[in-house]
Each structure stands twice: as C-alpha cells, then as structure tokens.
PDB file of C-alpha atoms and ligand atoms in Angstrom:
ATOM      1  CA  VAL A1267      18.567-152.799 118.750  1.00 38.00           C
ATOM      2  CA  GLU A1268      22.136-151.938 117.959  1.00 38.00           C
ATOM      3  CA  LYS A1269      24.472-154.312 119.669  1.00 40.00           C
ATOM      4  CA  THR A1270      28.308-153.733 120.084  1.00 42.00           C
ATOM      5  CA  PRO A1271      30.759-156.448 119.022  1.00 46.00           C
ATOM      6  CA  ASN A1272      31.343-156.893 122.626  1.00 48.00           C
ATOM      7  CA  LYS A1273      27.822-157.548 123.447  1.00 45.00           C
ATOM      8  CA  LYS A1274      27.493-160.203 120.692  1.00 45.00           C
ATOM      9  CA  GLY A1275      30.756-161.783 121.966  1.00 45.00           C
ATOM     10  CA  GLN A1276      29.231-162.163 125.311  1.00 47.00           C
ATOM     11  CA  ALA A1277      25.844-163.369 124.235  1.00 45.00           C
ATOM     12  CA  VAL A1278      27.337-166.657 123.088  1.00 45.00           C
ATOM     13  CA  MET A1279      28.370-167.377 126.610  1.00 44.00           C
ATOM     14  CA  THR A1280      25.065-166.996 128.177  1.00 43.00           C
ATOM     15  CA  GLN A1281      23.987-170.588 128.384  1.00 46.00           C
ATOM     16  CA  ASP A1282      25.771-171.514 131.360  1.00 48.00           C
ATOM     17  CA  GLN A1283      26.066-168.119 132.991  1.00 57.00           C
ATOM     18  CA  THR A1284      22.864-167.686 135.013  1.00 87.00           C
ATOM     19  CA  LEU A1285      23.299-164.632 137.328  1.00 97.00           C
ATOM     20  CA  PHE A1286      22.673-161.035 136.491  1.00 98.00           C
ATOM     21  CA  ILE A1287      23.416-157.803 138.210  1.00 98.00           C
ATOM     22  CA  GLY A1288      20.779-155.138 138.686  1.00 98.00           C
ATOM     23  CA  ILE A1289      21.781-151.629 139.871  1.00 98.00           C
ATOM     24  CA  ASP A1290      19.410-148.985 141.226  1.00 96.00           C
ATOM     25  CA  LEU A1291      21.053-145.624 141.111  1.00 94.00           C
ATOM     26  CA  GLY A1292      19.158-143.394 143.758  1.00 90.00           C
ATOM     27  CA  GLY A1293      20.190-139.942 144.955  1.00 88.00           C
ATOM     28  CA  THR A1294      21.341-141.118 148.322  1.00 91.00           C
ATOM     29  CA  ASN A1295      22.517-144.842 147.616  1.00 93.00           C
ATOM     30  CA  ILE A1296      23.380-147.132 144.808  1.00 96.00           C
ATOM     31  CA  LYS A1297      21.876-150.416 145.473  1.00 97.00           C
ATOM     32  CA  GLY A1298      23.015-153.477 143.655  1.00 98.00           C
ATOM     33  CA  GLY A1299      22.007-157.091 143.758  1.00 98.00           C
ATOM     34  CA  LEU A1300      22.875-160.407 142.097  1.00 97.00           C
ATOM     35  CA  VAL A1301      19.649-161.846 140.660  1.00 97.00           C
ATOM     36  CA  ASP A1302      18.916-165.125 139.132  1.00 96.00           C
ATOM     37  CA  ARG A1303      16.649-165.772 136.081  1.00 95.00           C
ATOM     38  CA  GLU A1304      13.519-166.216 138.400  1.00 94.00           C
ATOM     39  CA  GLY A1305      14.008-162.877 139.819  1.00 95.00           C
ATOM     40  CA  LYS A1306      15.375-163.946 143.134  1.00 95.00           C
ATOM     41  CA  ILE A1307      17.967-161.769 144.763  1.00 96.00           C
ATOM     42  CA  VAL A1308      20.811-163.852 145.741  1.00 94.00           C
ATOM     43  CA  SER A1309      22.815-161.094 147.358  1.00 95.00           C
ATOM     44  CA  GLU A1310      22.919-157.375 147.559  1.00 95.00           C
ATOM     45  CA  ASN A1311      25.003-154.569 148.536  1.00 96.00           C
ATOM     46  CA  THR A1312      24.567-150.717 148.948  1.00 96.00           C
ATOM     47  CA  VAL A1313      27.113-147.744 148.592  1.00 96.00           C
ATOM     48  CA  PRO A1314      26.475-144.081 149.047  1.00 95.00           C
ATOM     49  CA  THR A1315      26.012-142.266 145.769  1.00 94.00           C
ATOM     50  CA  GLY A1316      27.800-139.113 146.709  1.00 91.00           C
ATOM     51  CA  ALA A1317      25.448-137.252 144.400  1.00 89.00           C
ATOM     52  CA  SER A1318      27.400-133.962 144.946  1.00 92.00           C
ATOM     53  CA  GLU A1319      30.673-135.430 143.770  1.00 93.00           C
ATOM     54  CA  PRO A1320      31.862-135.397 140.202  1.00 93.00           C
ATOM     55  CA  ALA A1321      30.305-138.046 137.880  1.00 93.00           C
ATOM     56  CA  GLY A1322      33.528-140.012 137.683  1.00 93.00           C
ATOM     57  CA  HIS A1323      33.696-140.584 141.487  1.00 94.00           C
ATOM     58  CA  THR A1324      30.126-142.012 141.452  1.00 94.00           C
ATOM     59  CA  LEU A1325      30.656-144.054 138.526  1.00 95.00           C
ATOM     60  CA  GLY A1326      33.893-145.461 140.179  1.00 96.00           C
ATOM     61  CA  LYS A1327      31.907-146.448 143.144  1.00 96.00           C
ATOM     62  CA  MET A1328      29.255-148.156 141.026  1.00 97.00           C
ATOM     63  CA  THR A1329      31.927-150.075 139.111  1.00 97.00           C
ATOM     64  CA  SER A1330      33.454-151.280 142.400  1.00 97.00           C
ATOM     65  CA  LEU A1331      30.081-152.335 143.661  1.00 97.00           C
ATOM     66  CA  ILE A1332      29.537-154.338 140.413  1.00 97.00           C
ATOM     67  CA  GLU A1333      33.063-155.897 140.562  1.00 96.00           C
ATOM     68  CA  ALA A1334      32.460-157.081 144.133  1.00 96.00           C
ATOM     69  CA  LEU A1335      29.195-158.577 143.379  1.00 97.00           C
ATOM     70  CA  MET A1336      30.790-160.426 140.347  1.00 96.00           C
ATOM     71  CA  GLU A1337      33.492-161.647 142.521  1.00 94.00           C
ATOM     72  CA  SER A1338      30.894-163.240 144.985  1.00 93.00           C
ATOM     73  CA  ALA A1339      29.132-164.883 142.073  1.00 93.00           C
ATOM     74  CA  GLY A1340      32.412-166.498 140.957  1.00 88.00           C
ATOM     75  CA  GLY A1341      32.310-165.244 137.317  1.00 80.00           C
ATOM     76  CA  LYS A1342      28.820-166.483 136.753  1.00 91.00           C
ATOM     77  CA  VAL A1343      27.369-162.862 135.868  1.00 95.00           C
ATOM     78  CA  ALA A1344      26.172-162.637 132.210  1.00 95.00           C
ATOM     79  CA  GLY A1345      25.269-159.021 132.302  1.00 97.00           C
ATOM     80  CA  VAL A1346      24.509-155.750 134.151  1.00 98.00           C
ATOM     81  CA  GLY A1347      21.439-153.615 134.063  1.00 98.00           C
ATOM     82  CA  ILE A1348      21.299-150.136 135.478  1.00 98.00           C
ATOM     83  CA  GLY A1349      18.229-148.133 136.178  1.00 97.00           C
ATOM     84  CA  ALA A1350      18.337-144.365 136.987  1.00 95.00           C
ATOM     85  CA  ALA A1351      15.791-141.545 137.231  1.00 91.00           C
ATOM     86  CA  GLY A1352      15.991-139.255 134.324  1.00 90.00           C
ATOM     87  CA  GLN A1353      16.496-139.045 130.748  1.00 91.00           C
ATOM     88  CA  VAL A1354      18.466-141.886 129.230  1.00 94.00           C
ATOM     89  CA  ASP A1355      19.718-143.119 125.713  1.00 95.00           C
ATOM     90  CA  HIS A1356      18.949-146.771 126.091  1.00 95.00           C
ATOM     91  CA  GLU A1357      20.581-147.727 122.804  1.00 95.00           C
ATOM     92  CA  LYS A1358      23.832-145.885 123.318  1.00 96.00           C
ATOM     93  CA  GLY A1359      23.769-146.485 127.266  1.00 97.00           C
ATOM     94  CA  VAL A1360      24.247-142.711 127.840  1.00 97.00           C
ATOM     95  CA  PHE A1361      22.699-141.030 130.816  1.00 96.00           C
ATOM     96  CA  ILE A1362      21.636-137.786 129.582  1.00 95.00           C
ATOM     97  CA  GLU A1363      20.453-135.894 132.807  1.00 93.00           C
ATOM     98  CA  GLY A1364      18.344-136.573 135.866  1.00 90.00           C
ATOM     99  CA  PRO A1365      17.363-135.281 139.269  1.00 87.00           C
ATOM    100  CA  ASN A1366      19.250-137.637 141.368  1.00 87.00           C
ATOM    101  CA  VAL A1367      22.653-137.067 139.918  1.00 91.00           C
ATOM    102  CA  PRO A1368      22.852-133.405 139.128  1.00 91.00           C
ATOM    103  CA  ASN A1369      26.508-133.481 138.009  1.00 92.00           C
ATOM    104  CA  TRP A1370      25.785-136.148 135.344  1.00 94.00           C
ATOM    105  CA  LYS A1371      25.461-134.767 132.026  1.00 96.00           C
ATOM    106  CA  ASN A1372      25.696-137.092 128.902  1.00 97.00           C
ATOM    107  CA  VAL A1373      27.588-139.818 130.798  1.00 96.00           C
ATOM    108  CA  PRO A1374      28.464-142.792 128.651  1.00 97.00           C
ATOM    109  CA  VAL A1375      27.524-145.150 131.706  1.00 97.00           C
ATOM    110  CA  ALA A1376      27.265-148.501 129.854  1.00 97.00           C
ATOM    111  CA  ARG A1377      30.525-147.996 127.829  1.00 97.00           C
ATOM    112  CA  GLU A1378      32.640-146.994 130.738  1.00 96.00           C
ATOM    113  CA  ILE A1379      31.446-149.630 133.124  1.00 97.00           C
ATOM    114  CA  GLN A1380      31.637-152.305 130.297  1.00 96.00           C
ATOM    115  CA  LYS A1381      35.182-151.455 129.671  1.00 96.00           C
ATOM    116  CA  ALA A1382      36.038-152.134 133.397  1.00 95.00           C
ATOM    117  CA  ILE A1383      34.123-155.482 133.694  1.00 95.00           C
ATOM    118  CA  ASN A1384      33.955-156.936 130.239  1.00 94.00           C
ATOM    119  CA  ARG A1385      30.262-157.789 130.492  1.00 95.00           C
ATOM    120  CA  PRO A1386      27.412-156.262 128.641  1.00 97.00           C
ATOM    121  CA  VAL A1387      26.003-153.216 130.401  1.00 98.00           C
ATOM    122  CA  VAL A1388      22.524-151.708 129.668  1.00 98.00           C
ATOM    123  CA  LEU A1389      20.885-148.642 130.951  1.00 98.00           C
ATOM    124  CA  ASP A1390      17.373-147.450 131.211  1.00 97.00           C
ATOM    125  CA  ASN A1391      15.264-144.931 133.336  1.00 94.00           C
ATOM    126  CA  ASP A1392      13.665-146.084 136.586  1.00 94.00           C
ATOM    127  CA  ALA A1393      10.165-146.058 135.397  1.00 95.00           C
ATOM    128  CA  HIS A1394      10.899-148.585 132.553  1.00 96.00           C
ATOM    129  CA  VAL A1395      12.874-150.659 134.841  1.00 97.00           C
ATOM    130  CA  ALA A1396      10.212-150.848 137.524  1.00 96.00           C
ATOM    131  CA  ALA A1397       7.640-151.776 134.748  1.00 97.00           C
ATOM    132  CA  LEU A1398      10.078-154.614 133.522  1.00 97.00           C
ATOM    133  CA  GLY A1399      10.472-155.882 137.157  1.00 97.00           C
ATOM    134  CA  GLU A1400       6.784-155.865 137.989  1.00 97.00           C
ATOM    135  CA  TYR A1401       5.847-157.528 134.740  1.00 97.00           C
ATOM    136  CA  ALA A1402       8.394-160.273 135.015  1.00 97.00           C
ATOM    137  CA  TYR A1403       8.372-161.014 138.812  1.00 97.00           C
ATOM    138  CA  GLY A1404       5.604-158.865 140.441  1.00 97.00           C
ATOM    139  CA  ALA A1405       2.146-157.879 140.393  1.00 97.00           C
ATOM    140  CA  GLY A1406       1.982-157.680 136.351  1.00 97.00           C
ATOM    141  CA  ARG A1407       3.238-161.222 135.848  1.00 96.00           C
ATOM    142  CA  GLY A1408       1.481-162.793 132.948  1.00 93.00           C
ATOM    143  CA  ALA A1409      -0.403-159.798 131.720  1.00 96.00           C
ATOM    144  CA  ALA A1410      -0.810-159.661 128.022  1.00 93.00           C
ATOM    145  CA  ALA A1411      -0.452-155.835 128.256  1.00 97.00           C
ATOM    146  CA  MET A1412       0.070-153.634 131.231  1.00 98.00           C
ATOM    147  CA  LEU A1413       0.639-149.999 132.414  1.00 98.00           C
ATOM    148  CA  MET A1414       2.979-149.530 135.360  1.00 98.00           C
ATOM    149  CA  VAL A1415       2.636-146.283 137.399  1.00 97.00           C
ATOM    150  CA  THR A1416       5.095-145.217 139.959  1.00 94.00           C
ATOM    151  CA  LEU A1417       3.792-142.467 142.305  1.00 93.00           C
ATOM    152  CA  GLY A1418       6.481-140.241 143.815  1.00 90.00           C
ATOM    153  CA  THR A1419       7.804-136.748 143.404  1.00 89.00           C
ATOM    154  CA  GLY A1420       7.116-137.259 139.741  1.00 92.00           C
ATOM    155  CA  VAL A1421       4.681-139.767 138.345  1.00 95.00           C
ATOM    156  CA  GLY A1422       6.585-142.606 136.241  1.00 94.00           C
ATOM    157  CA  GLY A1423       5.172-144.701 133.777  1.00 96.00           C
ATOM    158  CA  GLY A1424       5.814-147.754 131.747  1.00 97.00           C
ATOM    159  CA  VAL A1425       3.932-149.856 129.225  1.00 98.00           C
ATOM    160  CA  VAL A1426       4.489-153.483 128.356  1.00 97.00           C
ATOM    161  CA  LEU A1427       2.656-154.670 125.184  1.00 96.00           C
ATOM    162  CA  ASP A1428       2.608-158.209 124.075  1.00 93.00           C
ATOM    163  CA  GLY A1429       5.264-159.224 126.645  1.00 90.00           C
ATOM    164  CA  ARG A1430       7.828-156.543 125.768  1.00 94.00           C
ATOM    165  CA  LEU A1431       8.498-153.153 127.288  1.00 96.00           C
ATOM    166  CA  TYR A1432       7.381-150.475 124.743  1.00 97.00           C
ATOM    167  CA  ARG A1433      10.091-147.883 124.350  1.00 95.00           C
ATOM    168  CA  GLY A1434       8.686-145.941 121.400  1.00 95.00           C
ATOM    169  CA  ILE A1435      11.099-144.429 118.938  1.00 93.00           C
ATOM    170  CA  ASN A1436      13.208-142.345 121.487  1.00 89.00           C
ATOM    171  CA  ASN A1437      12.820-144.568 124.559  1.00 90.00           C
ATOM    172  CA  THR A1438      10.367-141.996 125.799  1.00 91.00           C
ATOM    173  CA  ALA A1439       7.206-144.055 125.681  1.00 95.00           C
ATOM    174  CA  GLY A1440       5.229-144.544 128.877  1.00 96.00           C
ATOM    175  CA  GLU A1441       5.274-141.072 130.202  1.00 95.00           C
ATOM    176  CA  PHE A1442       1.714-141.385 131.980  1.00 97.00           C
ATOM    177  CA  GLY A1443       2.519-138.698 134.487  1.00 97.00           C
ATOM    178  CA  HIS A1444       2.541-136.164 131.527  1.00 96.00           C
ATOM    179  CA  THR A1445      -0.617-137.331 129.805  1.00 97.00           C
ATOM    180  CA  THR A1446      -3.237-134.636 130.239  1.00 97.00           C
ATOM    181  CA  ILE A1447      -6.295-135.031 132.164  1.00 97.00           C
ATOM    182  CA  GLN A1448      -7.470-131.368 132.374  1.00 97.00           C
ATOM    183  CA  HIS A1449      -5.951-129.097 129.587  1.00 96.00           C
ATOM    184  CA  ASP A1450      -6.394-125.757 131.628  1.00 97.00           C
ATOM    185  CA  GLY A1451      -5.455-127.512 135.045  1.00 96.00           C
ATOM    186  CA  PRO A1452      -2.668-126.689 137.411  1.00 96.00           C
ATOM    187  CA  VAL A1453       0.793-126.248 136.056  1.00 96.00           C
ATOM    188  CA  CYS A1454       3.097-129.379 135.973  1.00 95.00           C
ATOM    189  CA  ALA A1455       6.800-129.577 136.615  1.00 92.00           C
ATOM    190  CA  CYS A1456       7.164-130.083 132.820  1.00 92.00           C
ATOM    191  CA  GLY A1457       5.780-126.757 132.259  1.00 95.00           C
ATOM    192  CA  ARG A1458       2.429-127.805 130.681  1.00 96.00           C
ATOM    193  CA  ARG A1459      -0.964-127.779 132.548  1.00 97.00           C
ATOM    194  CA  GLY A1460      -3.210-130.390 133.784  1.00 97.00           C
ATOM    195  CA  CYS A1461      -0.882-133.513 133.526  1.00 98.00           C
ATOM    196  CA  VAL A1462      -1.617-136.331 135.710  1.00 98.00           C
ATOM    197  CA  GLU A1463       1.537-135.517 137.721  1.00 97.00           C
ATOM    198  CA  ALA A1464       0.396-131.980 138.360  1.00 97.00           C
ATOM    199  CA  PHE A1465      -2.517-133.695 140.336  1.00 98.00           C
ATOM    200  CA  ILE A1466      -1.028-136.833 141.934  1.00 96.00           C
ATOM    201  CA  GLY A1467       2.721-136.045 142.129  1.00 95.00           C
ATOM    202  CA  THR A1468       3.911-134.903 145.499  1.00 94.00           C
ATOM    203  CA  GLN A1469       3.172-131.197 144.854  1.00 94.00           C
ATOM    204  CA  GLY A1470      -0.213-132.135 143.566  1.00 96.00           C
ATOM    205  CA  ILE A1471      -1.189-134.049 146.599  1.00 96.00           C
ATOM    206  CA  LEU A1472       0.171-131.282 149.098  1.00 96.00           C
ATOM    207  CA  ARG A1473      -1.715-128.724 147.172  1.00 96.00           C
ATOM    208  CA  ARG A1474      -4.885-130.754 147.465  1.00 96.00           C
ATOM    209  CA  ALA A1475      -4.173-131.308 151.140  1.00 96.00           C
ATOM    210  CA  ARG A1476      -3.896-127.667 151.801  1.00 96.00           C
ATOM    211  CA  GLU A1477      -7.259-127.039 150.076  1.00 96.00           C
ATOM    212  CA  LYS A1478      -8.971-129.738 152.160  1.00 96.00           C
ATOM    213  CA  MET A1479      -7.391-128.654 155.357  1.00 95.00           C
ATOM    214  CA  MET A1480      -8.917-125.155 154.899  1.00 94.00           C
ATOM    215  CA  LEU A1481     -12.197-126.575 154.666  1.00 95.00           C
ATOM    216  CA  ASP A1482     -11.932-128.510 157.883  1.00 96.00           C
ATOM    217  CA  ARG A1483     -10.556-126.768 161.027  1.00 95.00           C
ATOM    218  CA  ASN A1484     -10.506-129.945 162.868  1.00 96.00           C
ATOM    219  CA  SER A1485      -8.303-131.837 160.602  1.00 96.00           C
ATOM    220  CA  VAL A1486      -5.121-133.296 162.093  1.00 96.00           C
ATOM    221  CA  LEU A1487      -3.002-132.006 159.145  1.00 96.00           C
ATOM    222  CA  HIS A1488      -3.063-128.674 160.868  1.00 97.00           C
ATOM    223  CA  GLY A1489      -0.666-130.258 163.477  1.00 95.00           C
ATOM    224  CA  ILE A1490       2.045-130.557 160.763  1.00 94.00           C
ATOM    225  CA  PRO A1491       4.295-127.446 160.036  1.00 94.00           C
ATOM    226  CA  PRO A1492       3.203-126.632 156.491  1.00 89.00           C
ATOM    227  CA  ASN A1493       6.758-126.889 155.022  1.00 92.00           C
ATOM    228  CA  GLU A1494       7.416-130.139 156.668  1.00 95.00           C
ATOM    229  CA  MET A1495       4.295-131.892 155.186  1.00 95.00           C
ATOM    230  CA  GLU A1496       4.847-134.796 152.933  1.00 94.00           C
ATOM    231  CA  PRO A1497       2.401-137.151 151.354  1.00 93.00           C
ATOM    232  CA  ARG A1498       3.023-139.753 153.846  1.00 93.00           C
ATOM    233  CA  HIS A1499       1.631-137.507 156.630  1.00 95.00           C
ATOM    234  CA  VAL A1500      -1.718-137.458 154.599  1.00 95.00           C
ATOM    235  CA  GLY A1501      -1.824-141.289 154.521  1.00 94.00           C
ATOM    236  CA  GLU A1502      -1.049-141.361 158.137  1.00 94.00           C
ATOM    237  CA  ALA A1503      -3.864-138.939 158.982  1.00 95.00           C
ATOM    238  CA  ALA A1504      -6.238-140.969 156.715  1.00 94.00           C
ATOM    239  CA  GLU A1505      -5.347-144.018 158.677  1.00 93.00           C
ATOM    240  CA  LYS A1506      -6.232-142.334 161.851  1.00 93.00           C
ATOM    241  CA  GLY A1507      -9.655-141.570 160.523  1.00 95.00           C
ATOM    242  CA  ASP A1508      -9.170-137.866 159.475  1.00 96.00           C
ATOM    243  CA  PRO A1509     -11.837-137.072 156.874  1.00 97.00           C
ATOM    244  CA  ALA A1510      -9.971-134.286 155.322  1.00 97.00           C
ATOM    245  CA  ALA A1511      -6.958-136.722 154.663  1.00 96.00           C
ATOM    246  CA  GLN A1512      -9.267-139.386 153.478  1.00 96.00           C
ATOM    247  CA  ALA A1513     -10.941-137.029 150.963  1.00 97.00           C
ATOM    248  CA  VAL A1514      -7.496-136.024 149.566  1.00 97.00           C
ATOM    249  CA  LEU A1515      -6.495-139.589 148.905  1.00 96.00           C
ATOM    250  CA  ARG A1516      -9.966-140.287 147.309  1.00 97.00           C
ATOM    251  CA  ASP A1517      -9.420-137.306 144.990  1.00 97.00           C
ATOM    252  CA  ILE A1518      -5.957-138.599 144.163  1.00 96.00           C
ATOM    253  CA  GLY A1519      -7.378-141.994 143.311  1.00 97.00           C
ATOM    254  CA  GLU A1520      -9.848-140.302 141.165  1.00 97.00           C
ATOM    255  CA  PHE A1521      -7.439-138.520 139.111  1.00 98.00           C
ATOM    256  CA  LEU A1522      -5.220-141.650 138.942  1.00 97.00           C
ATOM    257  CA  GLY A1523      -8.342-143.597 137.571  1.00 98.00           C
ATOM    258  CA  ALA A1524      -9.039-140.888 134.980  1.00 98.00           C
ATOM    259  CA  GLY A1525      -5.561-141.206 133.700  1.00 98.00           C
ATOM    260  CA  VAL A1526      -5.545-145.013 133.670  1.00 98.00           C
ATOM    261  CA  ALA A1527      -8.947-145.036 131.905  1.00 98.00           C
ATOM    262  CA  ASN A1528      -7.194-143.168 128.978  1.00 98.00           C
ATOM    263  CA  VAL A1529      -4.596-145.834 128.629  1.00 98.00           C
ATOM    264  CA  VAL A1530      -7.096-148.665 128.977  1.00 98.00           C
ATOM    265  CA  ASN A1531      -9.271-147.010 126.072  1.00 98.00           C
ATOM    266  CA  LEU A1532      -6.111-146.591 123.897  1.00 98.00           C
ATOM    267  CA  LEU A1533      -4.342-149.631 124.605  1.00 97.00           C
ATOM    268  CA  ASN A1534      -6.983-152.388 126.015  1.00 97.00           C
ATOM    269  CA  ILE A1535      -4.443-153.288 128.875  1.00 98.00           C
ATOM    270  CA  GLU A1536      -5.072-156.226 131.129  1.00 97.00           C
ATOM    271  CA  LYS A1537      -3.501-154.721 134.289  1.00 98.00           C
ATOM    272  CA  ALA A1538      -2.559-151.357 135.588  1.00 98.00           C
ATOM    273  CA  VAL A1539      -0.037-151.815 138.437  1.00 97.00           C
ATOM    274  CA  ILE A1540       0.558-148.889 140.784  1.00 96.00           C
ATOM    275  CA  GLY A1541       3.601-148.561 142.748  1.00 94.00           C
ATOM    276  CA  GLY A1542       5.751-145.856 144.796  1.00 89.00           C
ATOM    277  CA  GLY A1543       5.377-144.511 148.179  1.00 81.00           C
ATOM    278  CA  VAL A1544       1.899-142.987 147.941  1.00 80.00           C
ATOM    279  CA  SER A1545       0.523-146.236 146.741  1.00 74.00           C
ATOM    280  CA  ASN A1546       1.019-147.686 150.458  1.00 77.00           C
ATOM    281  CA  ALA A1547      -1.682-145.147 151.614  1.00 75.00           C
ATOM    282  CA  GLY A1548      -4.352-147.743 152.129  1.00 72.00           C
ATOM    283  CA  GLU A1549      -7.415-148.636 150.109  1.00 87.00           C
ATOM    284  CA  TRP A1550      -8.936-144.910 149.666  1.00 92.00           C
ATOM    285  CA  ILE A1551      -6.524-144.309 146.399  1.00 95.00           C
ATOM    286  CA  PHE A1552      -7.508-147.632 145.118  1.00 95.00           C
ATOM    287  CA  GLU A1553     -11.170-147.685 145.781  1.00 96.00           C
ATOM    288  CA  SER A1554     -11.765-144.362 144.111  1.00 96.00           C
ATOM    289  CA  ALA A1555      -9.385-145.067 141.329  1.00 97.00           C
ATOM    290  CA  ARG A1556     -11.400-148.212 140.425  1.00 97.00           C
ATOM    291  CA  GLU A1557     -14.526-146.380 140.718  1.00 98.00           C
ATOM    292  CA  ARG A1558     -13.330-143.703 138.343  1.00 98.00           C
ATOM    293  CA  LEU A1559     -12.105-146.304 135.954  1.00 98.00           C
ATOM    294  CA  ALA A1560     -15.215-148.021 135.882  1.00 97.00           C
ATOM    295  CA  LYS A1561     -17.040-144.872 134.829  1.00 97.00           C
ATOM    296  CA  ASP A1562     -14.419-143.638 132.364  1.00 98.00           C
ATOM    297  CA  ALA A1563     -13.223-146.739 130.544  1.00 98.00           C
ATOM    298  CA  LEU A1564     -15.211-148.101 127.664  1.00 98.00           C
ATOM    299  CA  THR A1565     -17.540-151.059 128.365  1.00 97.00           C
ATOM    300  CA  VAL A1566     -15.429-153.970 126.929  1.00 97.00           C
ATOM    301  CA  PRO A1567     -11.791-153.181 128.078  1.00 97.00           C
ATOM    302  CA  ARG A1568     -13.213-152.223 131.527  1.00 96.00           C
ATOM    303  CA  GLY A1569     -14.619-155.766 131.860  1.00 96.00           C
ATOM    304  CA  THR A1570     -11.062-157.094 131.782  1.00 96.00           C
ATOM    305  CA  VAL A1571      -8.802-154.639 133.253  1.00 98.00           C
ATOM    306  CA  ARG A1572      -7.473-154.915 136.681  1.00 97.00           C
ATOM    307  CA  LEU A1573      -5.936-152.024 138.762  1.00 97.00           C
ATOM    308  CA  VAL A1574      -3.552-153.532 141.314  1.00 96.00           C
ATOM    309  CA  ARG A1575      -0.857-152.728 143.724  1.00 95.00           C
ATOM    310  CA  ALA A1576       2.561-153.146 142.812  1.00 96.00           C
ATOM    311  CA  SER A1577       4.172-156.157 144.919  1.00 95.00           C
ATOM    312  CA  LEU A1578       7.996-155.661 144.630  1.00 95.00           C
ATOM    313  CA  GLY A1579       8.128-152.626 146.753  1.00 91.00           C
ATOM    314  CA  ASN A1580      11.590-150.925 146.556  1.00 88.00           C
ATOM    315  CA  LEU A1581      13.109-154.045 145.084  1.00 94.00           C
ATOM    316  CA  ALA A1582      11.775-153.397 141.797  1.00 94.00           C
ATOM    317  CA  GLY A1583      14.674-151.220 141.051  1.00 94.00           C
ATOM    318  CA  ILE A1584      17.238-154.077 141.457  1.00 97.00           C
ATOM    319  CA  VAL A1585      14.990-156.850 140.134  1.00 97.00           C
ATOM    320  CA  GLY A1586      13.923-154.788 137.193  1.00 97.00           C
ATOM    321  CA  ALA A1587      17.370-153.767 136.298  1.00 98.00           C
ATOM    322  CA  ALA A1588      18.605-157.359 136.256  1.00 98.00           C
ATOM    323  CA  LYS A1589      15.573-158.189 134.032  1.00 97.00           C
ATOM    324  CA  LEU A1590      16.861-155.371 131.767  1.00 96.00           C
ATOM    325  CA  ALA A1591      20.229-157.242 131.600  1.00 97.00           C
ATOM    326  CA  MET A1592      18.554-160.727 130.931  1.00 96.00           C
ATOM    327  CA  GLU A1593      16.620-159.240 128.101  1.00 93.00           C
ATOM    328  CA  ALA A1594      19.754-157.753 126.406  1.00 91.00           C
ATOM    329  CA  VAL A1595      22.193-160.611 126.544  1.00 88.00           C
TER     330      VAL A1595
HETATM  331 ZN1  LIG B2572       3.678-132.634 133.008  1.00 92.78          ZN
END
C-alpha cells in the first residue's frame, strides 16, 4: 500500500491516540461516529448529504462533521475512514462515481479532507466497509475466512481472507452480486445476465413477487399498489402468513444459497454473513439458503461453513469505516 509522507508522519503518533472516526456517506445523510479500538461508538452525529448539491458543498459538510467529532474527542483521533457506495480508488482515496452522490465524479476525497484536518483519511466502498465491520466486531468475528453479502437495491459483497479484506488488484474484489448463477438468466443492472443481483437485488425480488402473485389471487400482495411495492412489503406479507410472499423469500434464499455455495467451493470460507434490509425478512430466506448451500457445496467445505445473519445492522457503515482507518494508520 502506497502511503503519503503525511500518513507516515501520523503513524508514529498512534500509540496514545485511540479513537477513530468512521463516516458513512449515504444518499440522504452523512453519518459519522467516534469509535474506539473495540468498535464501540463513543459519540455520533448526522448531517444531510444534499446529494443534489455540487460535490464541494457535500465535502465541506463532511469535513465540518469530522472536525466537530475531532473536537469532542479532544484531539485523540488517529485517523478517519469513509465508506461510500460506488466505485472507489482505495489507494488514491478518490471517489470515482456512485449512485448516492450523482454529482461526484473523480473526487479526491481523502486528499481534500486530509488537508483540512491533518489526519490520515482512507476511503473504500460500502460493501468492503461492511465486511470489515462485521469481521472485526460483528457476526464474522474470529472467522478464518469470510464472505459478507449486503442485500439492498444492489447486492454488495466483500471477502476477508486470513484476517484481511481481500481487495484484488484494482479494489474490485468481492463483487458477489455480479457472479453468475444462470448464464441465460434475467438481465442485471450491470448489463449481463443471470447475476446473483438480478435474482436477489430489489428488482429481482419484485419481479419474483409479481410472478408469484399472479399464481395466487388471494395473496395480500395484491393490496399493494404495483408501483409502490418494495421488498419489505414481501417480508411483511410473509410474516402475516401469505404463502405467495413466503414462496418469494424461499426462492430468494435459494438463489442466495446457490451463489454462496460457489464462494464456499472456491474459497473454503468459514462464514457467510448476510446483511442489508432484506436479511430482516424472517427465517424463510435463511432456511432455504442453508438448504441450497448444503446441496451445492462440496462435502468437506459445507461441513464447516456457517451462513449467519449480520449483527451490526446499519451501524456497520460507521464501525467498519472506523476499522478501515485503524488498519491504515
Ligand atoms: Zn450483474
């Protein structure tokens, strides 16, 4: 990893500076927290992102948020980590582009903030950050090798091998959502066919829900206006005992399990940690995912792998970003 002279200078000071700042850049809010080495959030704060404003404005707000947190820590902050959805040049600290902040193109986030606060600043994508957080402080703790899957509009992924986030040669490793489980399957947001995300990302879930509803005229899903339907409606309907909704979630689990089995066979991971909104949709997803995994994974690695629910919830962004900073300083 290339380090700037500034980073090297700061690294000397880390012994007695024990707090880190984690920043989660979302489309609506920028969430920031002061985090200690045990992953405990000491204090946190939120400011609106203002996603439609020029990049400089949002960057300024983020800098002010960081400065306020630093002040409350009395100068004990050793570094800042930032997680954001999208493509990130981790080594250079440049945000290339992403869905939450459409006006950001090739923004040198780390350099700009570092200039203002005189502390090391590191940047990575939200999926990598979530993997780091769950590995260090959540459901992945202690795993020799782990896959993190974040279910949402897209399907994020991150791989931890031998205790370290595996980034690949361009920081793009872990794109579980764009591994293929059916080469002639439905079209994915990436333009290819049959990716995991095409089945279990938001659009995939809603497509499945429409199909299952058509076969069940009594499904409570018919009560939701078609253009207002979200995956959480499917979860709620399943909770109420709706067979069509339960079938959708079981299918989602099966696709998830098939994708995870590929990773298990390739990397012999100890844990697959599943997070994101849809992962709250009861046991239907997990049960069928585990069944599929048991069928598709090879005998030896399936005997040791565990598919578990993430435990940090939406704090993974702050805590994982702080861990990113800890690893860098
Ligand atoms: Zn794809």
